Tab-separated table of C-alpha atoms in Angstrom:
chain	number	residue	atom	x	y	z
A	1370	MET	CA	0.000	0.000	0.000
A	1371	LYS	CA	1.719	3.178	-1.134
A	1372	ARG	CA	-1.100	5.647	-1.095
A	1373	SER	CA	-1.978	8.169	1.569
A	1374	ARG	CA	-4.535	7.026	4.082
A	1375	SER	CA	-6.387	10.310	3.899
A	1376	VAL	CA	-5.962	13.594	2.093
A	1377	GLN	CA	-7.741	16.694	3.264
A	1378	ARG	CA	-7.588	20.349	2.292
A	1379	LEU	CA	-8.047	23.052	4.884
A	1380	LEU	CA	-7.048	26.044	2.789
A	1381	ILE	CA	-8.998	26.440	-0.414
A	1382	GLY	CA	-9.483	29.491	-2.567
A	1383	GLY	CA	-7.071	32.217	-3.583
A	1384	PHE	CA	-3.450	32.610	-2.632
A	1385	THR	CA	-4.264	34.490	0.555
A	1386	ALA	CA	-6.942	32.027	1.668
A	1387	GLY	CA	-7.041	30.812	5.218
A	1388	LEU	CA	-5.265	32.114	8.231
A	1389	ALA	CA	-3.695	35.162	6.688
A	1390	ALA	CA	-6.706	36.240	4.656
A	1391	ALA	CA	-7.294	39.928	4.870
A	1392	ALA	CA	-10.107	40.605	7.266
A	1393	ALA	CA	-13.157	42.734	6.831
A	1394	GLY	CA	-15.079	44.449	9.561
A	1395	ALA	CA	-14.151	45.625	12.978
A	1396	ALA	CA	-10.905	44.474	14.475
A	1397	GLU	CA	-10.398	42.988	17.907
A	1398	PRO	CA	-8.627	45.135	20.504
A	1399	ARG	CA	-4.863	44.889	20.740
A	1400	ILE	CA	-3.516	41.625	22.110
A	1401	THR	CA	-1.879	42.386	25.425
A	1402	ALA	CA	-0.672	40.446	28.424
A	1403	ASP	CA	-3.467	41.841	30.590
A	1404	GLN	CA	-6.227	40.740	28.223
A	1405	LEU	CA	-8.023	37.482	29.079
A	1406	TYR	CA	-8.889	35.034	26.312
A	1407	THR	CA	-11.104	31.979	26.514
A	1408	ASN	CA	-9.879	28.700	25.140
A	1409	ASP	CA	-9.931	28.515	21.309
A	1410	THR	CA	-10.459	32.217	20.718
A	1411	PHE	CA	-9.435	32.765	17.088
A	1412	ILE	CA	-7.692	35.913	15.875
A	1413	ARG	CA	-6.761	36.091	12.218
A	1414	GLY	CA	-3.038	35.883	11.738
A	1415	ALA	CA	-2.366	35.122	15.396
A	1416	GLY	CA	-4.317	31.831	15.353
A	1417	HIS	CA	-6.236	29.870	17.990
A	1418	TYR	CA	-5.631	30.671	21.643
A	1419	HIS	CA	-4.853	27.636	23.778
A	1420	ALA	CA	-5.694	28.901	27.232
A	1421	PRO	CA	-3.790	26.260	29.240
A	1422	PHE	CA	-0.626	27.158	27.310
A	1423	ARG	CA	-1.175	30.927	27.245
A	1424	ALA	CA	-0.300	31.135	23.563
A	1425	PHE	CA	-1.719	31.189	20.018
A	1426	PHE	CA	-1.352	28.266	17.604
A	1427	PRO	CA	-2.342	27.612	13.976
A	1428	LEU	CA	-4.751	24.797	14.796
A	1429	PRO	CA	-7.659	24.678	17.284
A	1430	TYR	CA	-7.156	23.305	20.778
A	1431	ASN	CA	-7.322	19.497	20.656
A	1432	HIS	CA	-7.620	19.489	16.841
A	1433	TYR	CA	-7.763	15.816	15.801
A	1434	ASP	CA	-5.731	14.450	12.894
A	1435	PRO	CA	-7.573	11.252	11.849
A	1436	GLN	CA	-4.669	10.127	9.698
A	1437	ARG	CA	-2.227	9.971	12.585
A	1438	GLN	CA	-4.853	9.641	15.286
A	1439	LEU	CA	-3.209	12.429	17.237
A	1440	TYR	CA	-4.472	15.575	18.954
A	1441	PHE	CA	-2.914	19.028	18.663
A	1442	TYR	CA	-2.506	21.225	21.726
A	1443	GLY	CA	0.097	23.714	22.871
A	1444	GLY	CA	2.226	23.313	19.738
A	1445	GLN	CA	2.569	19.562	20.059
A	1446	TRP	CA	0.742	16.377	19.072
A	1447	GLY	CA	-0.392	13.779	21.579
A	1448	PRO	CA	-2.255	10.464	21.506
A	1449	ALA	CA	-5.111	11.738	23.689
A	1450	PRO	CA	-6.906	15.070	24.018
A	1451	HIS	CA	-5.287	17.466	26.432
A	1452	ARG	CA	-7.206	17.876	29.688
A	1453	SER	CA	-7.013	21.055	31.735
A	1454	ILE	CA	-9.191	23.025	34.095
A	1455	VAL	CA	-7.817	26.250	32.568
A	1456	ASN	CA	-10.289	27.558	30.020
A	1457	ILE	CA	-9.439	31.244	30.314
A	1458	SER	CA	-6.050	32.932	30.724
A	1459	ALA	CA	-3.885	35.825	29.561
A	1460	PRO	CA	-0.958	35.406	27.143
A	1461	SER	CA	2.558	36.108	28.295
A	1462	ALA	CA	3.979	39.505	27.338
A	1463	GLU	CA	6.220	38.017	24.647
A	1464	VAL	CA	3.415	35.890	23.193
A	1465	ALA	CA	1.134	38.934	23.119
A	1466	ARG	CA	3.764	41.023	21.354
A	1467	LEU	CA	4.419	38.370	18.673
A	1468	ALA	CA	0.721	37.625	18.210
A	1469	GLU	CA	-0.027	41.313	17.757
A	1470	LEU	CA	2.685	41.499	15.108
A	1471	ALA	CA	1.312	38.477	13.297
A	1472	ARG	CA	-2.380	39.383	13.282
A	1473	THR	CA	-3.886	40.243	9.930
A	1474	ASP	CA	-7.319	41.529	10.895
A	1475	ARG	CA	-6.289	45.150	10.868
A	1476	ALA	CA	-3.748	47.440	9.280
A	1477	GLY	CA	-0.153	46.892	10.271
A	1478	PRO	CA	2.157	49.413	11.850
A	1479	ILE	CA	2.522	52.724	10.083
A	1480	ALA	CA	5.014	52.956	7.334
A	1481	ALA	CA	8.619	52.100	7.911
A	1482	PRO	CA	11.175	52.683	5.165
A	1483	VAL	CA	10.758	49.367	3.378
A	1484	ALA	CA	11.642	48.838	-0.277
A	1485	ARG	CA	9.498	46.472	-2.329
A	1486	SER	CA	9.326	44.905	-5.802
A	1487	GLY	CA	12.964	43.865	-5.578
A	1488	PHE	CA	11.958	40.337	-6.563
A	1489	GLY	CA	9.607	39.233	-9.296
A	1490	SER	CA	10.864	41.061	-12.349
A	1491	THR	CA	12.109	37.974	-14.233
A	1492	SER	CA	8.750	36.231	-13.906
A	1493	ARG	CA	7.158	38.782	-16.187
A	1494	SER	CA	8.962	37.217	-19.123
A	1495	HIS	CA	9.217	33.604	-17.920
A	1496	TYR	CA	7.161	30.908	-16.239
A	1497	SER	CA	8.456	29.997	-12.775
A	1498	GLY	CA	7.296	26.389	-12.216
A	1499	SER	CA	8.738	23.284	-13.858
B	1355	MET	CA	2.386	-0.526	-17.861
B	1356	GLN	CA	-0.832	-0.023	-19.758
B	1357	ARG	CA	-2.908	2.939	-20.863
B	1358	HIS	CA	-6.680	2.617	-20.493
B	1359	CYS	CA	-9.409	4.816	-21.908
B	1360	CYS	CA	-11.921	5.854	-19.231
B	1361	LEU	CA	-15.209	7.644	-18.943
B	1362	PRO	CA	-14.548	10.935	-17.134
B	1363	ARG	CA	-16.670	11.584	-14.065
B	1364	PRO	CA	-19.602	13.766	-15.151
B	1365	ALA	CA	-18.740	16.567	-12.719
B	1366	TRP	CA	-14.958	16.231	-12.902
B	1367	ARG	CA	-14.402	19.947	-13.465
B	1368	SER	CA	-16.137	21.051	-10.297
B	1369	GLN	CA	-14.684	18.095	-8.408
B	1370	VAL	CA	-11.072	18.934	-9.181
B	1371	GLU	CA	-11.704	22.664	-8.740
B	1372	SER	CA	-12.978	21.997	-5.233
B	1373	LEU	CA	-9.590	20.409	-4.479
B	1374	GLY	CA	-7.604	23.404	-5.699
B	1375	LEU	CA	-6.974	22.240	-9.269
B	1376	THR	CA	-8.481	25.369	-10.790
B	1377	TYR	CA	-6.136	25.274	-13.788
B	1378	HIS	CA	-7.545	22.026	-15.220
B	1379	THR	CA	-8.046	23.372	-18.726
B	1380	HIS	CA	-5.700	25.196	-21.106
B	1381	ASP	CA	-6.708	27.336	-24.048
B	1382	GLU	CA	-5.971	24.320	-26.237
B	1383	GLY	CA	-7.894	21.725	-24.219
B	1384	PRO	CA	-7.897	19.860	-20.917
B	1385	TYR	CA	-4.789	19.764	-18.789
B	1386	TRP	CA	-6.267	17.375	-16.222
B	1387	ASP	CA	-7.337	14.457	-18.410
B	1388	GLU	CA	-9.227	11.571	-16.835
B	1389	SER	CA	-10.418	10.234	-20.169
B	1390	ALA	CA	-7.395	7.974	-19.800
B	1391	CYS	CA	-5.332	6.489	-16.993
B	1392	TYR	CA	-2.229	4.349	-16.645
B	1393	GLU	CA	-2.087	1.020	-14.879
B	1394	PHE	CA	1.174	-0.276	-13.429
B	1395	THR	CA	2.181	-3.473	-11.738
B	1396	THR	CA	3.604	-3.415	-8.232
B	1397	ALA	CA	6.978	-4.427	-9.648
B	1398	GLU	CA	6.950	-1.490	-12.064
B	1399	ILE	CA	6.149	0.947	-9.266
B	1400	ASP	CA	8.961	-0.556	-7.190
B	1401	THR	CA	11.298	-0.047	-10.139
B	1402	LEU	CA	10.364	3.637	-10.402
B	1403	GLU	CA	10.726	4.114	-6.658
B	1404	ARG	CA	14.152	2.468	-6.564
B	1405	ALA	CA	15.356	4.484	-9.551
B	1406	ALA	CA	14.248	7.787	-8.010
B	1407	ARG	CA	15.938	7.010	-4.699
B	1408	GLU	CA	19.145	6.014	-6.479
B	1409	LEU	CA	19.074	9.077	-8.730
B	1410	HIS	CA	18.487	11.456	-5.841
B	1411	TYR	CA	21.608	10.244	-4.095
B	1412	LEU	CA	23.598	10.229	-7.336
B	1413	CYS	CA	22.624	13.873	-7.718
B	1414	ILE	CA	23.753	14.656	-4.172
B	1415	GLU	CA	27.087	12.945	-4.853
B	1416	ALA	CA	27.469	14.840	-8.117
B	1417	ALA	CA	26.750	18.105	-6.299
B	1418	GLU	CA	29.526	17.237	-3.842
B	1419	GLN	CA	31.891	16.890	-6.784
B	1420	VAL	CA	30.822	20.242	-8.212
B	1421	ILE	CA	31.770	21.801	-4.894
B	1422	ALA	CA	34.987	19.827	-4.436
B	1423	ARG	CA	36.223	20.574	-7.969
B	1424	ASP	CA	34.944	24.139	-8.302
B	1425	TRP	CA	32.819	23.255	-11.311
B	1426	TRP	CA	30.626	26.331	-10.850
B	1427	ASP	CA	31.121	27.468	-14.440
B	1428	ARG	CA	29.801	24.148	-15.748
B	1429	LEU	CA	26.472	25.018	-14.118
B	1430	ALA	CA	26.678	28.737	-14.962
B	1431	ILE	CA	26.271	29.550	-11.272
B	1432	PRO	CA	26.829	33.272	-10.625
B	1433	PRO	CA	29.927	33.918	-8.455
B	1434	ALA	CA	27.839	35.913	-5.974
B	1435	ALA	CA	25.807	32.819	-5.187
B	1436	VAL	CA	28.735	30.486	-4.485
B	1437	PRO	CA	29.490	31.414	-0.839
B	1438	ALA	CA	25.785	31.176	0.055
B	1439	ILE	CA	25.504	27.791	-1.660
B	1440	LEU	CA	28.520	26.529	0.265
B	1441	ARG	CA	27.077	27.695	3.591
B	1442	SER	CA	23.675	26.237	2.744
B	1443	TRP	CA	25.288	22.926	1.797
B	1444	GLU	CA	27.364	22.783	4.980
B	1445	ARG	CA	24.314	23.544	7.125
B	1446	ASP	CA	22.351	20.935	5.174
B	1447	ASP	CA	19.495	23.428	4.875
B	1448	PHE	CA	16.051	21.887	4.770
B	1449	SER	CA	14.874	20.689	1.358
B	1450	LEU	CA	11.201	19.851	0.990
B	1451	TYR	CA	10.679	18.340	-2.417
B	1452	GLY	CA	11.595	17.750	-6.047
B	1453	ARG	CA	10.400	15.790	-9.064
B	1454	PHE	CA	12.343	13.484	-11.346
B	1455	ASP	CA	11.103	13.261	-14.910
B	1456	LEU	CA	11.809	9.736	-16.119
B	1457	ALA	CA	11.374	7.912	-19.399
B	1458	PHE	CA	9.946	4.504	-18.558
B	1459	ASP	CA	8.257	1.851	-20.655
B	1460	GLY	CA	7.607	-0.720	-17.935
B	1461	SER	CA	10.429	-3.037	-18.924
B	1462	SER	CA	13.692	-1.136	-19.497
B	1463	PRO	CA	15.270	0.734	-16.570
B	1464	PRO	CA	13.808	4.212	-16.058
B	1465	LYS	CA	16.012	6.901	-17.612
B	1466	LEU	CA	16.512	10.324	-16.111
B	1467	LEU	CA	15.375	13.128	-18.390
B	1468	GLU	CA	15.788	15.892	-15.796
B	1469	TYR	CA	15.424	16.735	-12.117
B	1470	ASN	CA	13.041	19.549	-11.233
B	1471	ALA	CA	14.620	20.138	-7.869
B	1472	ASP	CA	13.926	23.808	-7.226
B	1473	THR	CA	10.436	24.811	-8.395
B	1474	PRO	CA	8.504	21.680	-9.365
B	1475	THR	CA	4.795	22.049	-10.081
B	1476	ALA	CA	2.041	19.579	-11.096
B	1477	LEU	CA	1.829	18.882	-7.370
B	1478	VAL	CA	-1.851	19.458	-6.558
B	1479	GLU	CA	-2.849	17.094	-9.343
B	1480	ALA	CA	-0.360	14.414	-8.246
B	1481	ALA	CA	-0.900	14.641	-4.480
B	1482	VAL	CA	-4.603	15.453	-4.254
B	1483	ALA	CA	-6.636	15.319	-7.483
B	1484	GLN	CA	-5.540	11.862	-8.596
B	1485	TRP	CA	-5.879	10.523	-5.040
B	1486	PHE	CA	-9.572	11.549	-4.938
B	1487	TRP	CA	-10.003	10.263	-8.519
B	1488	LEU	CA	-8.768	6.857	-7.312
B	1489	GLN	CA	-11.052	6.895	-4.267
B	1490	GLU	CA	-14.065	7.463	-6.479
B	1491	THR	CA	-13.251	5.340	-9.499
B	1492	ARG	CA	-11.064	2.488	-8.232
B	1493	PRO	CA	-11.279	2.351	-4.445
B	1494	GLY	CA	-9.771	-1.114	-4.319
B	1495	ALA	CA	-6.664	-0.201	-6.299
B	1496	ASP	CA	-3.421	1.285	-5.054
B	1497	GLN	CA	-1.565	4.396	-6.175
B	1498	PHE	CA	2.044	5.443	-5.779
B	1499	ASN	CA	1.119	8.524	-3.791
B	1500	SER	CA	1.908	9.284	-0.177
B	1501	ILE	CA	2.941	12.819	-1.097
B	1502	HIS	CA	0.399	14.510	1.158
B	1503	GLU	CA	1.289	12.825	4.399
B	1504	ARG	CA	5.006	12.980	3.684
B	1505	LEU	CA	4.777	16.723	3.134
B	1506	ILE	CA	2.970	17.148	6.446
B	1507	GLU	CA	5.539	14.976	8.173
B	1508	ALA	CA	8.392	16.987	6.660
B	1509	TRP	CA	6.953	20.270	7.921
B	1510	ARG	CA	6.598	19.052	11.500
B	1511	ARG	CA	10.220	19.864	12.271
B	1512	TRP	CA	9.312	23.563	11.936
B	1513	ALA	CA	6.954	23.593	14.936
B	1514	GLY	CA	7.339	26.941	16.653
B	1515	ALA	CA	8.493	28.820	13.552
B	1516	THR	CA	6.406	30.975	11.223
B	1517	ILE	CA	6.863	30.073	7.573
B	1518	HIS	CA	5.908	32.448	4.791
B	1519	PHE	CA	4.752	31.088	1.441
B	1520	SER	CA	5.482	33.036	-1.698
B	1521	SER	CA	4.695	32.825	-5.401
B	1522	VAL	CA	4.253	35.131	-8.345
B	1523	ARG	CA	0.812	36.695	-8.649
B	1524	ASP	CA	-1.741	36.085	-11.407
B	1525	ASN	CA	-0.497	32.567	-12.118
B	1526	PRO	CA	-3.199	30.125	-10.922
B	1527	GLU	CA	-0.979	27.055	-11.050
B	1528	ASP	CA	1.792	28.631	-9.002
B	1529	GLU	CA	-0.627	30.199	-6.541
B	1530	GLN	CA	-2.529	26.948	-5.994
B	1531	THR	CA	0.693	24.953	-5.655
B	1532	VAL	CA	1.932	27.282	-2.957
B	1533	LEU	CA	-1.462	27.398	-1.248
B	1534	TYR	CA	-1.486	23.597	-1.143
B	1535	LEU	CA	2.003	23.454	0.338
B	1536	ARG	CA	0.973	26.041	2.896
B	1537	ASP	CA	-2.045	23.886	3.667
B	1538	THR	CA	0.179	20.884	4.417
B	1539	CYS	CA	2.392	23.068	6.594
B	1540	THR	CA	-0.644	24.317	8.523
B	1541	GLN	CA	-1.805	20.743	9.002
B	1542	ALA	CA	1.581	20.018	10.546
B	1543	GLY	CA	0.774	22.592	13.222
B	1544	VAL	CA	3.175	25.247	11.923
B	1545	ALA	CA	2.200	28.932	11.721
B	1546	THR	CA	2.056	30.215	8.132
B	1547	ARG	CA	1.612	33.465	6.242
B	1548	ALA	CA	1.386	34.371	2.555
B	1549	VAL	CA	3.214	37.026	0.566
B	1550	PHE	CA	3.571	37.471	-3.178
B	1551	ILE	CA	7.178	37.483	-4.321
B	1552	ASP	CA	7.019	41.113	-5.464
B	1553	ASP	CA	5.431	42.148	-2.155
B	1554	LEU	CA	8.453	40.974	-0.188
B	1555	GLY	CA	9.947	44.052	1.408
B	1556	TRP	CA	13.519	44.820	2.409
B	1557	ASP	CA	13.821	46.683	5.694
B	1558	ALA	CA	17.248	48.227	5.220
B	1559	ALA	CA	17.489	49.581	8.766
B	1560	ARG	CA	16.992	46.164	10.332
B	1561	ARG	CA	18.531	44.292	7.409
B	1562	ARG	CA	15.669	41.832	7.099
B	1563	PHE	CA	12.864	40.863	4.758
B	1564	VAL	CA	9.306	41.713	5.811
B	1565	ASP	CA	5.836	41.008	4.484
B	1566	LEU	CA	3.096	43.547	3.819
B	1567	ASP	CA	2.274	43.731	7.541
B	1568	LEU	CA	5.948	44.316	8.308
B	1569	VAL	CA	6.160	40.922	9.955
B	1570	PRO	CA	9.759	39.656	9.588
B	1571	VAL	CA	10.195	36.901	7.023
B	1572	THR	CA	12.651	34.495	8.620
B	1573	HIS	CA	11.673	31.284	6.786
B	1574	CYS	CA	10.037	31.358	3.397
B	1575	PHE	CA	8.940	28.731	0.925
B	1576	LYS	CA	9.293	30.344	-2.501
B	1577	LEU	CA	8.077	28.979	-5.812
B	1578	TYR	CA	10.529	31.128	-7.646
B	1579	PRO	CA	13.791	29.959	-9.249
B	1580	TRP	CA	17.000	30.673	-7.429
B	1581	GLU	CA	18.786	31.928	-10.517
B	1582	TRP	CA	16.137	34.628	-10.872
B	1583	LEU	CA	16.380	35.616	-7.210
B	1584	TRP	CA	20.136	36.092	-7.500
B	1585	ALA	CA	19.797	38.157	-10.665
B	1586	GLU	CA	17.168	40.558	-9.339
B	1587	GLU	CA	17.480	43.780	-7.341
B	1588	PHE	CA	17.086	42.165	-3.896
B	1589	GLY	CA	19.492	39.362	-4.788
B	1590	VAL	CA	22.308	41.253	-3.074
B	1591	HIS	CA	20.512	40.801	0.262
B	1592	LEU	CA	20.528	37.012	-0.068
B	1593	ALA	CA	24.262	36.849	0.527
B	1594	ALA	CA	23.744	37.773	4.187
B	1595	ASP	CA	21.450	34.795	4.862
B	1596	ALA	CA	18.799	37.192	6.185
B	1597	VAL	CA	16.114	34.639	5.386
B	1598	GLN	CA	16.092	30.862	5.115
B	1599	LEU	CA	14.436	30.019	1.825
B	1600	ILE	CA	12.853	26.699	0.925
B	1601	GLU	CA	13.999	25.141	-1.405
B	1602	PRO	CA	17.494	26.016	-0.168
B	1603	THR	CA	20.113	27.625	-2.349
B	1604	TRP	CA	22.164	24.398	-2.556
B	1605	LYS	CA	19.328	23.039	-4.706
B	1606	MET	CA	20.744	25.223	-7.500
B	1607	LEU	CA	23.241	22.402	-7.986
B	1608	LEU	CA	20.525	19.796	-8.583
B	1609	SER	CA	17.962	21.791	-10.536
B	1610	ASN	CA	20.459	22.685	-13.236
B	1611	LYS	CA	20.610	20.484	-16.340
B	1612	GLY	CA	24.319	21.210	-16.394
B	1613	LEU	CA	24.447	18.464	-13.752
B	1614	LEU	CA	23.389	15.838	-16.326
B	1615	PRO	CA	26.778	15.641	-18.119
B	1616	ILE	CA	28.477	15.542	-14.725
B	1617	LEU	CA	26.254	12.665	-13.607
B	1618	TRP	CA	27.137	10.746	-16.761
B	1619	GLU	CA	30.829	11.544	-16.390
B	1620	LEU	CA	30.847	10.293	-12.785
B	1621	ASN	CA	28.620	7.274	-13.447
B	1622	PRO	CA	29.234	6.169	-17.034
B	1623	ASP	CA	26.790	3.539	-18.284
B	1624	HIS	CA	24.589	3.803	-15.189
B	1625	PRO	CA	21.283	2.130	-16.147
B	1626	ASN	CA	19.177	5.109	-15.021
B	1627	LEU	CA	21.204	7.747	-16.843
B	1628	LEU	CA	21.299	8.833	-20.465
B	1629	PRO	CA	24.577	9.798	-22.099
B	1630	THR	CA	24.699	13.578	-21.807
B	1631	PHE	CA	27.484	15.953	-22.781
B	1632	GLU	CA	28.368	19.610	-22.919
B	1633	THR	CA	28.841	19.447	-26.675
B	1634	ALA	CA	26.832	17.629	-29.306
B	1635	GLY	CA	29.921	15.904	-30.729
B	1636	PRO	CA	29.837	12.561	-28.882
B	1637	LEU	CA	26.181	12.032	-29.809
B	1638	ALA	CA	26.667	12.687	-33.506
B	1639	ALA	CA	23.612	13.933	-35.343
B	1640	ARG	CA	20.788	12.566	-33.113
B	1641	HIS	CA	20.252	14.080	-29.706
B	1642	VAL	CA	18.110	16.387	-27.600
B	1643	ARG	CA	19.422	19.859	-26.865
B	1644	LYS	CA	18.294	21.312	-23.536
B	1645	PRO	CA	19.070	24.651	-21.903
B	1646	LYS	CA	20.921	24.314	-18.605
B	1647	LEU	CA	18.173	26.392	-17.031
B	1648	SER	CA	14.653	26.199	-18.375
B	1649	ARG	CA	11.127	25.268	-17.339
B	1650	GLU	CA	8.173	23.411	-18.769
B	1651	GLY	CA	10.168	22.010	-21.679
B	1652	ALA	CA	10.974	25.460	-23.058
B	1653	ASN	CA	13.755	25.898	-25.656
B	1654	VAL	CA	14.272	22.141	-26.051
B	1655	ALA	CA	15.165	20.813	-29.508
B	1656	TRP	CA	14.964	17.240	-30.808
B	1657	VAL	CA	17.755	16.992	-33.345
B	1658	GLU	CA	18.053	14.359	-36.072
B	1659	GLY	CA	20.475	14.392	-38.942
B	1660	GLY	CA	21.941	17.535	-37.459
B	1661	ALA	CA	18.674	19.477	-37.781
B	1662	ALA	CA	15.940	20.222	-35.259
B	1663	VAL	CA	12.872	18.161	-36.168
B	1664	GLU	CA	10.905	19.321	-33.151
B	1665	GLU	CA	11.571	22.398	-31.057
B	1666	THR	CA	9.849	24.419	-28.370
B	1667	GLY	CA	10.028	28.167	-27.962
B	1668	GLY	CA	10.862	30.196	-24.920
B	1669	ALA	CA	13.231	32.694	-23.421
B	1670	TYR	CA	15.868	30.331	-21.988
B	1671	GLY	CA	19.298	29.237	-23.121
B	1672	ARG	CA	21.473	32.196	-22.200
B	1673	GLU	CA	23.468	30.040	-19.751
B	1674	GLY	CA	24.229	27.427	-22.415
B	1675	PHE	CA	22.947	23.982	-23.367
B	1676	VAL	CA	23.525	20.302	-22.712
B	1677	TYR	CA	23.157	17.515	-25.253
B	1678	GLN	CA	21.370	14.352	-24.184
B	1679	ALA	CA	21.027	11.072	-26.070
B	1680	ALA	CA	17.596	10.966	-27.678
B	1681	VAL	CA	15.363	8.414	-25.999
B	1682	GLU	CA	11.949	7.665	-27.425
B	1683	LEU	CA	9.221	7.755	-24.801
B	1684	PRO	CA	6.937	4.719	-24.907
B	1685	GLU	CA	3.950	5.289	-27.144
B	1686	PHE	CA	0.398	4.303	-26.257
B	1687	ALA	CA	-2.056	4.998	-29.080
B	1688	GLY	CA	0.003	8.000	-30.073
B	1689	HIS	CA	0.429	9.307	-26.516
B	1690	ARG	CA	3.856	9.559	-24.903
B	1691	PRO	CA	3.938	9.638	-21.094
B	1692	VAL	CA	6.686	10.994	-18.852
B	1693	CYS	CA	6.796	9.594	-15.327
B	1694	GLY	CA	7.276	12.318	-12.717
B	1695	VAL	CA	8.443	10.705	-9.484
B	1696	TRP	CA	8.168	13.000	-6.472
B	1697	ILE	CA	10.831	13.205	-3.813
B	1698	VAL	CA	9.730	14.527	-0.431
B	1699	ASP	CA	12.278	15.021	2.338
B	1700	HIS	CA	14.828	12.983	0.342
B	1701	GLU	CA	12.577	9.964	-0.162
B	1702	PRO	CA	10.437	8.893	-3.153
B	1703	ALA	CA	6.821	9.750	-2.342
B	1704	GLY	CA	4.623	9.463	-5.401
B	1705	LEU	CA	4.079	9.513	-9.127
B	1706	GLY	CA	2.387	11.820	-11.615
B	1707	LEU	CA	2.215	11.211	-15.352
B	1708	ARG	CA	2.052	13.789	-18.082
B	1709	GLU	CA	1.521	12.758	-21.662
B	1710	ASP	CA	1.713	14.391	-25.031
B	1711	THR	CA	1.498	13.453	-28.652
B	1712	ARG	CA	4.742	15.349	-29.208
B	1713	ARG	CA	8.184	14.102	-28.236
B	1714	ILE	CA	8.868	17.076	-25.967
B	1715	THR	CA	6.769	17.308	-22.819
B	1716	GLY	CA	5.792	20.939	-22.295
B	1717	ASN	CA	3.376	23.181	-20.484
B	1718	LEU	CA	0.440	21.976	-22.591
B	1719	SER	CA	1.041	18.285	-21.899
B	1720	ARG	CA	-1.842	16.609	-20.074
B	1721	PHE	CA	-1.790	15.186	-16.567
B	1722	VAL	CA	-3.242	11.660	-16.546
B	1723	PRO	CA	-3.972	9.745	-13.305
B	1724	HIS	CA	-2.573	6.297	-12.520
B	1725	TYR	CA	-3.077	3.277	-10.320
B	1726	PHE	CA	-1.426	-0.047	-9.734
B	1727	SER	CA	-2.615	-3.454	-8.698
């Protein structure tokens, strides 16, 4: 048997589909270390908040992978769902800072001197895949 | 190895689109073609798998020789890239994938046509679309295809990092390929973000690449050839290793058809290699001329009697050409398939076939699913 046991797609659509899709509508307040979040709160770009671990992750708390029969929590995979009495907590200061940087549901920091379009010019006359 | 005619699923277009294969039809007809499929035996699949594994390590050994003997000119590698390639090689920077294109008729040993080691595409169709096609049409059969789970497994080592995914814009195949790879990375539990290649920013004050939200780009999968990156305006910033790109820069040694004559020189008469040289002389009047750097079969010429009898256009060839012994692809009712064997994390992981009525497989060749029993 050489074929995959299961194949699933989570991100479908355009190039910016999924977690980093540009958001519409009102943005959440800034992520700070004194803000409480309930387990599995989702903030675009930052991800899903795992309250027992006080951090954001790309997959929901106790997300189940049927192929490997493993559960995702706190940035790791385990054979059984994670159990915790903590269902609300505040992120650490460093986690809050990084999550705020990563979020995509509102405009980023105001202009810094960043040059763009320094890559991509050759593709206008060639095809890039092979 | 047999080719069968099949009745396409009535809703195949919407079915493959729902899986991300939005580029299933070219201006000149279908690209995804399930009006046919190929059947292999287990032994034939084992042969392809063994050949790909062997060839991958032959390529690594040949790359070592390029480095040891300073054969950079033979691959037309720009001098500015050499120190970064050496550092990347020494660090053994992470390589995700590649695709060998092999000529195989089911009985003779598979022959290497080329190694797409830097920016291979035809991935969504090989990893996903043909897997679902098999589930629906031949659930009891097997398929050489564990690409999806191997990709996820390969990404797991990046837990804790944020990986950006980058492609050119307005190219559905490239965008969907990168979106699929990002999907597998997400399923591995790794944080991901997207940025088009021309949106990558250079923050000169902090000497780092950033995306449109000014988030630092520390690791980035790019579906964009290394030789282009080095030649463009921001190429000068690559020398400082400000970002770890995937595929790594050492893959420039493997993705270059200039490696084919070196492989033959180091492994003469190897059953999986075709005689290939840097001049046409040793092959006399019948050979295939290929640019050292090109994509989708562009600027390839099939030469007989000293004249090109079939030739593809394109904008490649500035770096020079190699000359490969002409090998006829097997023919099934006028269709000539090329076997694309995928390598994921240095191991063979699956197969995708593209066929054409012409001798040169190009960007209009059709992808045809397969199974084995």
